[in-house]
Coordinates of C-alpha atoms and ligand atoms in Angstrom, one line a residue:
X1 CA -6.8 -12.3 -17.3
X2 CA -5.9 -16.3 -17.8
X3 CA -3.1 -18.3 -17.4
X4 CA -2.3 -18.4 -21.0
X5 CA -2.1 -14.6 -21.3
X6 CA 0.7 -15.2 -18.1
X7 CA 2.3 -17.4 -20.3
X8 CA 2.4 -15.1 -23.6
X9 CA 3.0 -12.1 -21.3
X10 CA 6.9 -14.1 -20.3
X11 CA 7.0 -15.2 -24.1
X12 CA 6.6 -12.1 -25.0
X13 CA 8.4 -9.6 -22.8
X14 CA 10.8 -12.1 -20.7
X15 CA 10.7 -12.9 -17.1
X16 CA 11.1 -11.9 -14.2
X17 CA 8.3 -9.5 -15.1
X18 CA 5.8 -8.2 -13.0
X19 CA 2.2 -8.0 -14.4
X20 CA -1.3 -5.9 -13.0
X21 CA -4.9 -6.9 -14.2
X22 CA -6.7 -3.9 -15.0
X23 CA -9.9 -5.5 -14.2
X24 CA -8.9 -7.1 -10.9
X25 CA -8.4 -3.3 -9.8
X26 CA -11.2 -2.3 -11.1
X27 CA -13.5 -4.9 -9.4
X28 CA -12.0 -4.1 -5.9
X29 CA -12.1 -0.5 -5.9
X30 CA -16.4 -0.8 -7.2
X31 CA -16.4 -3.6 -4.6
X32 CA -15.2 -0.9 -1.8
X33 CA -17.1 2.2 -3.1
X34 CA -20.5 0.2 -3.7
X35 CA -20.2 -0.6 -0.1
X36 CA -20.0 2.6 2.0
X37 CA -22.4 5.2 1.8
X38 CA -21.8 7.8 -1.3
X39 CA -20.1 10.4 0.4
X40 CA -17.5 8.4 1.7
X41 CA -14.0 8.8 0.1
X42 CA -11.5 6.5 -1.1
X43 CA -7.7 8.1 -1.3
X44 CA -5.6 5.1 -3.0
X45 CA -2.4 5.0 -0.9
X46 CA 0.0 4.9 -3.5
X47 CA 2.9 3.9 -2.0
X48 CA 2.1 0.0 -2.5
X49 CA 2.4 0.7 -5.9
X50 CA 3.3 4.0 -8.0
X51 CA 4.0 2.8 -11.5
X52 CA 2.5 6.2 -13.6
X53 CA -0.4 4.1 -15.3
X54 CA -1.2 2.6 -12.1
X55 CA -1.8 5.9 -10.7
X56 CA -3.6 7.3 -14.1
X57 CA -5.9 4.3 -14.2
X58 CA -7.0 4.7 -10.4
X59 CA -7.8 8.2 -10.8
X60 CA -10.0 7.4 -14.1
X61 CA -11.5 5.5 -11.6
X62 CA -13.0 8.2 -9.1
X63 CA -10.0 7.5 -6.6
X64 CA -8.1 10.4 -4.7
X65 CA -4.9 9.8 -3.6
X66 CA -2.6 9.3 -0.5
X67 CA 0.9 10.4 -0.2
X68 CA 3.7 9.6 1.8
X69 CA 6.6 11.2 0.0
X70 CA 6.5 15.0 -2.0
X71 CA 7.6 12.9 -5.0
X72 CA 4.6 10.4 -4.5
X73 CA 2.4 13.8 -4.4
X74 CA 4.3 15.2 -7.8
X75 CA 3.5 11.5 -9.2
X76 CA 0.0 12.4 -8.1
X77 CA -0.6 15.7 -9.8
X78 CA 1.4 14.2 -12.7
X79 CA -1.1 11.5 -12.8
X80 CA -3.9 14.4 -13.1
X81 CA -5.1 14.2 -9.2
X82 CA -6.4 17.6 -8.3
X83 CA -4.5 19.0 -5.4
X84 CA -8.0 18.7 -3.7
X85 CA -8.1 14.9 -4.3
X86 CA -4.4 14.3 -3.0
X87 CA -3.9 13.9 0.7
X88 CA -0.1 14.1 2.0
X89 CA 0.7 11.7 5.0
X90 CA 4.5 11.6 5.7
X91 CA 6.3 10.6 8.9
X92 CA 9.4 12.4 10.0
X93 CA 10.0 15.1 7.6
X94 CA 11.1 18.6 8.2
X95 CA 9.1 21.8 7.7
X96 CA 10.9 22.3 4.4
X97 CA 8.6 19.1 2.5
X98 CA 5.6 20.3 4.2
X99 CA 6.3 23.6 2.6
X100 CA 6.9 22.2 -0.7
X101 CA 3.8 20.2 0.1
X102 CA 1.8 23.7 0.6
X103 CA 2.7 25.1 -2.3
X104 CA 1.3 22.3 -4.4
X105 CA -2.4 23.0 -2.6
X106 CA -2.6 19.5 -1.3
X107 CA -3.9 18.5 1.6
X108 CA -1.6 18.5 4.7
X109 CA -1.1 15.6 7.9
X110 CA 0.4 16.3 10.3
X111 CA 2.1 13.7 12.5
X112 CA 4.0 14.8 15.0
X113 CA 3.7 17.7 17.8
X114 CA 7.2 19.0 16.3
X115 CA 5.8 20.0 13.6
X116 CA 2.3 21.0 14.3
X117 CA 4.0 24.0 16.4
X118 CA 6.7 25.0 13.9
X119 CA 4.1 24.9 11.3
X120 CA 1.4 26.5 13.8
X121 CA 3.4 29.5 14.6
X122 CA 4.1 30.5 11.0
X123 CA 1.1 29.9 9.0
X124 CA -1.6 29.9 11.6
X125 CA -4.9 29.4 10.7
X126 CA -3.7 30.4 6.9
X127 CA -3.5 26.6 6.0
X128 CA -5.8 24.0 7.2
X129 CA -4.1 20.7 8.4
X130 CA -5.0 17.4 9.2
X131 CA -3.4 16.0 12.3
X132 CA -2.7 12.1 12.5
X133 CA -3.7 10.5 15.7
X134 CA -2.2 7.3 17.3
X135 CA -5.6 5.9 19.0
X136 CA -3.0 2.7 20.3
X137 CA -5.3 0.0 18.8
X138 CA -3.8 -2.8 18.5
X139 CA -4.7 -4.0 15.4
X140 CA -2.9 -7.2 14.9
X141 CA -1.5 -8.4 11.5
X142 CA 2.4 -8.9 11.7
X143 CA 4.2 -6.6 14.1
X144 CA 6.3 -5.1 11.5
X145 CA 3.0 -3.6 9.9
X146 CA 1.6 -2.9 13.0
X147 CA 1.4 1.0 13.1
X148 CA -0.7 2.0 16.4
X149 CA 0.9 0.0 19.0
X150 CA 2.1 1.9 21.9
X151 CA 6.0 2.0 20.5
X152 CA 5.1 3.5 16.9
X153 CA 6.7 6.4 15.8
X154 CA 3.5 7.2 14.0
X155 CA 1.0 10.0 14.4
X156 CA 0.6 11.7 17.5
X157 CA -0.6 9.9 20.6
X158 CA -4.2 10.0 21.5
X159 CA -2.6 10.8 25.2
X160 CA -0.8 14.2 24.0
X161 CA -4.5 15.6 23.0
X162 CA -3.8 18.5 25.5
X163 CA -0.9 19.1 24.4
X164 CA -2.4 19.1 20.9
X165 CA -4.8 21.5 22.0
X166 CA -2.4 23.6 23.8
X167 CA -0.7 24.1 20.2
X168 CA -4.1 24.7 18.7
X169 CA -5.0 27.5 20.8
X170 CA -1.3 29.3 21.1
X171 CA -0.6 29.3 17.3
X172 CA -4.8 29.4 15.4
X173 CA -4.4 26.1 13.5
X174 CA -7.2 25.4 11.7
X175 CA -7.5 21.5 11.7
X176 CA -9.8 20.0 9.1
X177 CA -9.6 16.5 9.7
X178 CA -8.6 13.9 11.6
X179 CA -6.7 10.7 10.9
X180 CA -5.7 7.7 11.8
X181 CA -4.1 4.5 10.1
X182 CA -3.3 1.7 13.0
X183 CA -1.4 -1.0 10.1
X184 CA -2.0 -3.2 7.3
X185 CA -4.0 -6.2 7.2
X186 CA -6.3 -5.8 10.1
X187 CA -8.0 -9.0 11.2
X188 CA -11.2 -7.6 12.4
X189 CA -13.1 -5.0 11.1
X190 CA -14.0 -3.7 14.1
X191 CA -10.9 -2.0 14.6
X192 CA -12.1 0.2 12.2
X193 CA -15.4 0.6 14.4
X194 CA -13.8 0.8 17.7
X195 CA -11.4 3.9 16.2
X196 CA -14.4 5.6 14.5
X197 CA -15.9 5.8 18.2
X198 CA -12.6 7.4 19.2
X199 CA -12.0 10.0 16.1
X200 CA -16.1 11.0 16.7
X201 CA -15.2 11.5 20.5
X202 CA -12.1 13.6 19.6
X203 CA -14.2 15.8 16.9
X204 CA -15.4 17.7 20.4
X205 CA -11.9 19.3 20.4
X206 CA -11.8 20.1 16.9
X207 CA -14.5 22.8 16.1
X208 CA -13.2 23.1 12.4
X209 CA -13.7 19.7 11.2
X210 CA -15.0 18.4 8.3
X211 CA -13.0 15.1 7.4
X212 CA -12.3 11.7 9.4
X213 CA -10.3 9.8 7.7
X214 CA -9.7 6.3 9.0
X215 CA -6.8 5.0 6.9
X216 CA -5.9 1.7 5.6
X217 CA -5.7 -1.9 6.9
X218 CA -8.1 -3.7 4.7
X219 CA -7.0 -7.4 4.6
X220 CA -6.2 -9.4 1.6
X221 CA -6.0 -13.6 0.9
X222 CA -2.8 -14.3 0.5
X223 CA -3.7 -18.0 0.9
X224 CA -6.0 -20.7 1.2
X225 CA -8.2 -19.8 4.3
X226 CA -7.3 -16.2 4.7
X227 CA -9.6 -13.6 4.4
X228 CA -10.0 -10.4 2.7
X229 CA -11.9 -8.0 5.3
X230 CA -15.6 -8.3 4.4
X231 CA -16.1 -4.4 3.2
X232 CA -19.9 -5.0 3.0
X233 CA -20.8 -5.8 6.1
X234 CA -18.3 -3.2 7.5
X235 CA -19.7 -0.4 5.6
X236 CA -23.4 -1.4 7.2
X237 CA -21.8 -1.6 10.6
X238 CA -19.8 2.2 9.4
X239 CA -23.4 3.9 8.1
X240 CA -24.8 2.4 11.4
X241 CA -22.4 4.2 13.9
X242 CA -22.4 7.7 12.1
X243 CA -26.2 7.3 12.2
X244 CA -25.9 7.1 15.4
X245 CA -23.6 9.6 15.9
X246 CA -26.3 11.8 14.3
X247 CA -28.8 11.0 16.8
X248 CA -26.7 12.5 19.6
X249 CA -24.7 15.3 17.0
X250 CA -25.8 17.6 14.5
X251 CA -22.0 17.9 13.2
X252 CA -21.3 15.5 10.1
X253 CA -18.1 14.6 8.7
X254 CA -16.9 12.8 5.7
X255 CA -15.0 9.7 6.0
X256 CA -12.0 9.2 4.2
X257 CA -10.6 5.5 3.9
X258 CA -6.9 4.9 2.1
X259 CA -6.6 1.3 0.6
X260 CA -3.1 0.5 -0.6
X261 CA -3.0 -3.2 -0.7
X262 CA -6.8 -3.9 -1.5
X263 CA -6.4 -2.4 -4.5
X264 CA -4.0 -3.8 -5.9
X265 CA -2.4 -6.6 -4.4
X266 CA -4.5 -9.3 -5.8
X267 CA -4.2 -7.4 -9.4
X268 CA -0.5 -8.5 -9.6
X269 CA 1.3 -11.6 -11.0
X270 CA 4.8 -11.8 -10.6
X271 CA 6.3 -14.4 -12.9
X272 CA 9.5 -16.1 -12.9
X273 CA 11.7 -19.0 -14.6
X274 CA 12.9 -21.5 -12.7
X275 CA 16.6 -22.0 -13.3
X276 CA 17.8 -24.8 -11.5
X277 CA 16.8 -27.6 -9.6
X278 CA 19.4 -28.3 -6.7
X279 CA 18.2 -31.6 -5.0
X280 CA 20.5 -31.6 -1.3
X281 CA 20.0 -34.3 1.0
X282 CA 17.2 -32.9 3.2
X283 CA 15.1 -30.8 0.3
X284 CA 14.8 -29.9 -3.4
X285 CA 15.1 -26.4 -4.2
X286 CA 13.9 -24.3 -7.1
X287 CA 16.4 -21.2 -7.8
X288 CA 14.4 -18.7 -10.0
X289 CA 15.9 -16.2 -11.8
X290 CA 14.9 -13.3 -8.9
X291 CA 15.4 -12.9 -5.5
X292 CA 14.3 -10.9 -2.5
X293 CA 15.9 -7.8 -4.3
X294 CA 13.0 -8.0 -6.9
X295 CA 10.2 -9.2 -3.5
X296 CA 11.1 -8.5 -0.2
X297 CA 7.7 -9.7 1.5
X298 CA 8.5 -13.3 1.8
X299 CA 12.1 -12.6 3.8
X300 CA 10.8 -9.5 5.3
X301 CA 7.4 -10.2 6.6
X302 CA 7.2 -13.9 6.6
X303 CA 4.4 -13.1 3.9
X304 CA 3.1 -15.8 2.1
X305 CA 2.6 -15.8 -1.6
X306 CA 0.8 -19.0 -3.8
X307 CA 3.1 -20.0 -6.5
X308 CA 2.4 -21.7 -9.3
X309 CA 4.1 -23.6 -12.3
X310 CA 2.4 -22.1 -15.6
X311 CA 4.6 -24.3 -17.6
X312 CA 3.4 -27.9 -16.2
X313 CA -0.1 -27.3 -14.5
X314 CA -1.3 -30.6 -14.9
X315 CA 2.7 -32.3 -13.4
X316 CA 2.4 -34.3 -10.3
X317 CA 2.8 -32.3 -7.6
X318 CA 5.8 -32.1 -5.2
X319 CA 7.6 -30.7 -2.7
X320 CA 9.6 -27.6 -3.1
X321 CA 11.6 -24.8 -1.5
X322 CA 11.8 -21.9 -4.1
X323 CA 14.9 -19.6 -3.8
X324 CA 15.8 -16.8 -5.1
X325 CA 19.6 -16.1 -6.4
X326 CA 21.0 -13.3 -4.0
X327 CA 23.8 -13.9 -2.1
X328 CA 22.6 -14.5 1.6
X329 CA 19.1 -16.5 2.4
X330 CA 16.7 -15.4 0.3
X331 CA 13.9 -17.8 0.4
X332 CA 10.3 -17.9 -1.2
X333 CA 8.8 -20.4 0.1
X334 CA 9.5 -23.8 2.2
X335 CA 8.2 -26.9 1.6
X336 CA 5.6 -25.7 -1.0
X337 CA 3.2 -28.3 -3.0
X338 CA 4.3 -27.1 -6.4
X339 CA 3.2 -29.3 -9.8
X340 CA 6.6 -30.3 -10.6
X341 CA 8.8 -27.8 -11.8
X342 CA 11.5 -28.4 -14.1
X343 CA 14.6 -25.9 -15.6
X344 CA 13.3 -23.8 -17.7
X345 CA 9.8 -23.8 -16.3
X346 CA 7.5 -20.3 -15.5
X347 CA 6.3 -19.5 -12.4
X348 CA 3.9 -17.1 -11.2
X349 CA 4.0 -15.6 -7.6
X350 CA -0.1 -14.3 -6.9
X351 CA -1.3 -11.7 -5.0
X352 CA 2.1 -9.8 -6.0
X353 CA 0.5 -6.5 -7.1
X354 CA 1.5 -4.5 -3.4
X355 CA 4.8 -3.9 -2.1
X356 CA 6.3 -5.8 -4.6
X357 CA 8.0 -3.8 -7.5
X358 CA 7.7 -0.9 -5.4
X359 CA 10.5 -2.5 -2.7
X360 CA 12.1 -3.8 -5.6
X361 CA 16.0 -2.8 -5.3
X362 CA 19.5 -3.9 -7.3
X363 CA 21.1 -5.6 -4.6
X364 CA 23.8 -7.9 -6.3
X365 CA 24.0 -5.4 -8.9
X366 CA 20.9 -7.3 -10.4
X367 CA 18.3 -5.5 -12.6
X368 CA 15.2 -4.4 -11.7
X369 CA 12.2 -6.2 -13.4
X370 CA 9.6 -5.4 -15.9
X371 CA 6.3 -4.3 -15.8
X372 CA 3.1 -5.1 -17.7
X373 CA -0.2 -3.7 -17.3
X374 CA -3.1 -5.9 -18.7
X375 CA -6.1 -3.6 -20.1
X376 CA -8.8 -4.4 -22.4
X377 CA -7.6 -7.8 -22.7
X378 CA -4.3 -6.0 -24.2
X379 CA -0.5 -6.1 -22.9
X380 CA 1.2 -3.2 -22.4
X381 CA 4.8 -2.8 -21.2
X382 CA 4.5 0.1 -18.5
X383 CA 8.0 0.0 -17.6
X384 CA 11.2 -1.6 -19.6
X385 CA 13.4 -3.9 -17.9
X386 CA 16.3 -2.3 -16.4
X387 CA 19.8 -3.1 -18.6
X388 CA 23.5 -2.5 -17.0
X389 CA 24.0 0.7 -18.1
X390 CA 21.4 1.6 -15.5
X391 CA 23.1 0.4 -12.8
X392 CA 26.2 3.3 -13.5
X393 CA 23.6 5.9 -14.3
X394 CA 24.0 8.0 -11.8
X395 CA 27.5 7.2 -10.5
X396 CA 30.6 9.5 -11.6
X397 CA 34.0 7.9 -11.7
X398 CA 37.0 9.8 -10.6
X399 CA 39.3 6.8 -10.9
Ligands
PLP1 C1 0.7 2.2 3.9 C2 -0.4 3.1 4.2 C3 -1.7 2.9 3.8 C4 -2.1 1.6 3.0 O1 -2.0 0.5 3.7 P1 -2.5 -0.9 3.0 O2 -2.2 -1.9 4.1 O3 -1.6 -1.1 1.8 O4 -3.9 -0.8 2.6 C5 -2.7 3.8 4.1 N1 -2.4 4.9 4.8 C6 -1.2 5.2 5.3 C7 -1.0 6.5 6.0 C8 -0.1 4.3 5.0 O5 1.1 4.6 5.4

């Protein structure tokens, strides 16, 4: 997908509009699965972004999937996942979801000793579960995304294995798999190494199991100089360590990864208009026609995302601070080397396939963007742009 199709695509069906490249999604997910050995898994963790086609196209790929909510699981099956190729991996549910979760035949995690004995001492060793461990890696990459650090609410702590085990032996669970998932955007791959030693040293505890799954936290460039985690090397340096787990074990397992971002994050162009440009004594600002309401990364991670002006490529550059139009600081970008940008002008926001429609809200009463899926070197609009009537859909007046 080109720059001109961007441009068409805002000509075509308006801005803001968000927009996925088939073939971007595509590339990653053969990029990932050429580099592990065959049997390993890939479970797309759908939450970065759940948009029906989205889901459809990933599955046509090969992908299972990764669930976080019962509706993200219904979006599964609705997709056409299997129930055997959809893995359910909330935090801080009750029983009831789990239940609900049970009775669509999908794989079960478990993430919290609560839950593992309530479930434990009514179905036994009827159901097999996964049970989420917290190994406490710290696995850098923003705090806020940061998911095995001593204070996170998620999985249960590697500490509490007794405890774990206690359950295990009072109620017959039958535990299937392990898992794990220390954050998004890990810096280095050995994380993933260090944990795997960890989850094959835990597998002594778990005489049932077949599956380690080692979650997400593959790294995407969001800007010049960043990396995206180097998946070859790392699946030589994975083969490596279960082969030499085999020397010293006859058990095998398959491994499970869950990319969310990798995915899709680089598959996704967000563009925008520039509405005004507000020179003030210290900066010149660009207000777009969106705002954190339509992509929260920028004000709630500090993320960075490369913005570009489709409209005037070849414009000398300058400097800008891009805006958005909510009603409290909602800033893109400081002091960003923009080719200039007049009123009127599109911009595109890069690397905006993850977290970014999927956050989207109507804060300000403001509508929710489109979304176009490029396939085949065709545009499709995969979901309309919301109108106002949406915004009182599901209120009732009693004034
Ligand atoms: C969010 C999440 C992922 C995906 O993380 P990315 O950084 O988008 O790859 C995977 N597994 C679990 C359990 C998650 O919560």
């Amino acid at each position: 997908m080109t720059d001109k199709n961007l441009i068409k695509i805002a000509e075509e069906f308006g801005t803001p509009t968000y927009v996925y490249d088939a073939e971007s999604i595509k590339n990653h997910y053969e990029k990932l699965t050429s580099s592990f050995h065959k049997s390993t898994r890939f479970f797309y963790a759908a939450k970065a972004l759940t948009n029906i086609n989205i889901l459809k196209y990933i599955k046509n790929l090969g992908a299972s999937l990764d669930c976080v909510s019962i509706n993200e699981v219904k979006l599964g099956l609705k997709a056409g996942f299997t129930s055997d190729k959809i893995l359910f991996t909330p935090n801080c549910v009750d029983l009831r979801e789990i239940e609900e979760a049970m009775g669509l035949k999908v794989h079960i995690n478990i993430d919290n000793i609560s839950i593992l004995e309530q479930f434990g001492n009514k179905y036994g060793n009827t159901y097999p579960i996964f049970v989420r461990i917290n190994p406490h890696i710290y696995a850098g990459g923003n705090h806020k995304i940061s998911t095995g650090h001593i204070d996170s609410k998620f999985g249960i702590s590697i500490h509490q294995l007794r405890h774990i085990e206690r359950v295990m032996k009072s109620t017959n669970l039958l535990v299937e798999g392990l898992h794990m998932h220390t954050g998004s955007e890990i810096k280095d791959a050995d994380v993933f190494l260090q944990g795997l030693e960890i989850m094959f040293e835990l597998a002594e505890h778990f005489p049932d199991l077949k599956y380690i799954d080692m979650g997400s936290g593959f790294k995407v460039p969001y800007q010049e100089g960043d990396m995206e985690t180097d998946v070859k090397t790392l699946g030589k340096k994975v083969e490596k360590a279960v082969a030499d787990y085999q020397k010293e074990s006859s058990r095998k397992f398959q491994l499970w990864f869950e990319p969310g971002k990798y995915l899709v994050s680089e598959s996704g162009h967000f563009l925008v208009k520039s509405n005004v440009i507000k020179q003030t004594t210290a900066t010149v600002f660009v207000g777009i026609n969106s705002g954190f309401n339509h992509l929260i990364r920028p004000m709630f991670y500090d993320s960075y995302h490369i913005i570009e002006n489709l409209s005037n490529p070849k414009g000398p550059e300058r400097i800008y601070t891009v805006v958005g139009n909510i009603c409290e600081t909602d800033t893109f970008a400081w002091d960003r080397k923009i080719n200039e940008v007049r009123e009127g002008d599109i911009l595109v926001f890069r690397n905006a396939g993850a977290y970014g429609f999927e956050m989207s809200s109507n804060f300000n009463s403001r509508l929710k963007p489109a979304e176009v899926f490029f396939l085949d070197g065709k545009a499709h609009l995969i979901r309309r742009r919301e109108e106002f009537e949406d915004l009182l859909k599901n209120q009732i007046e009693v004034l």
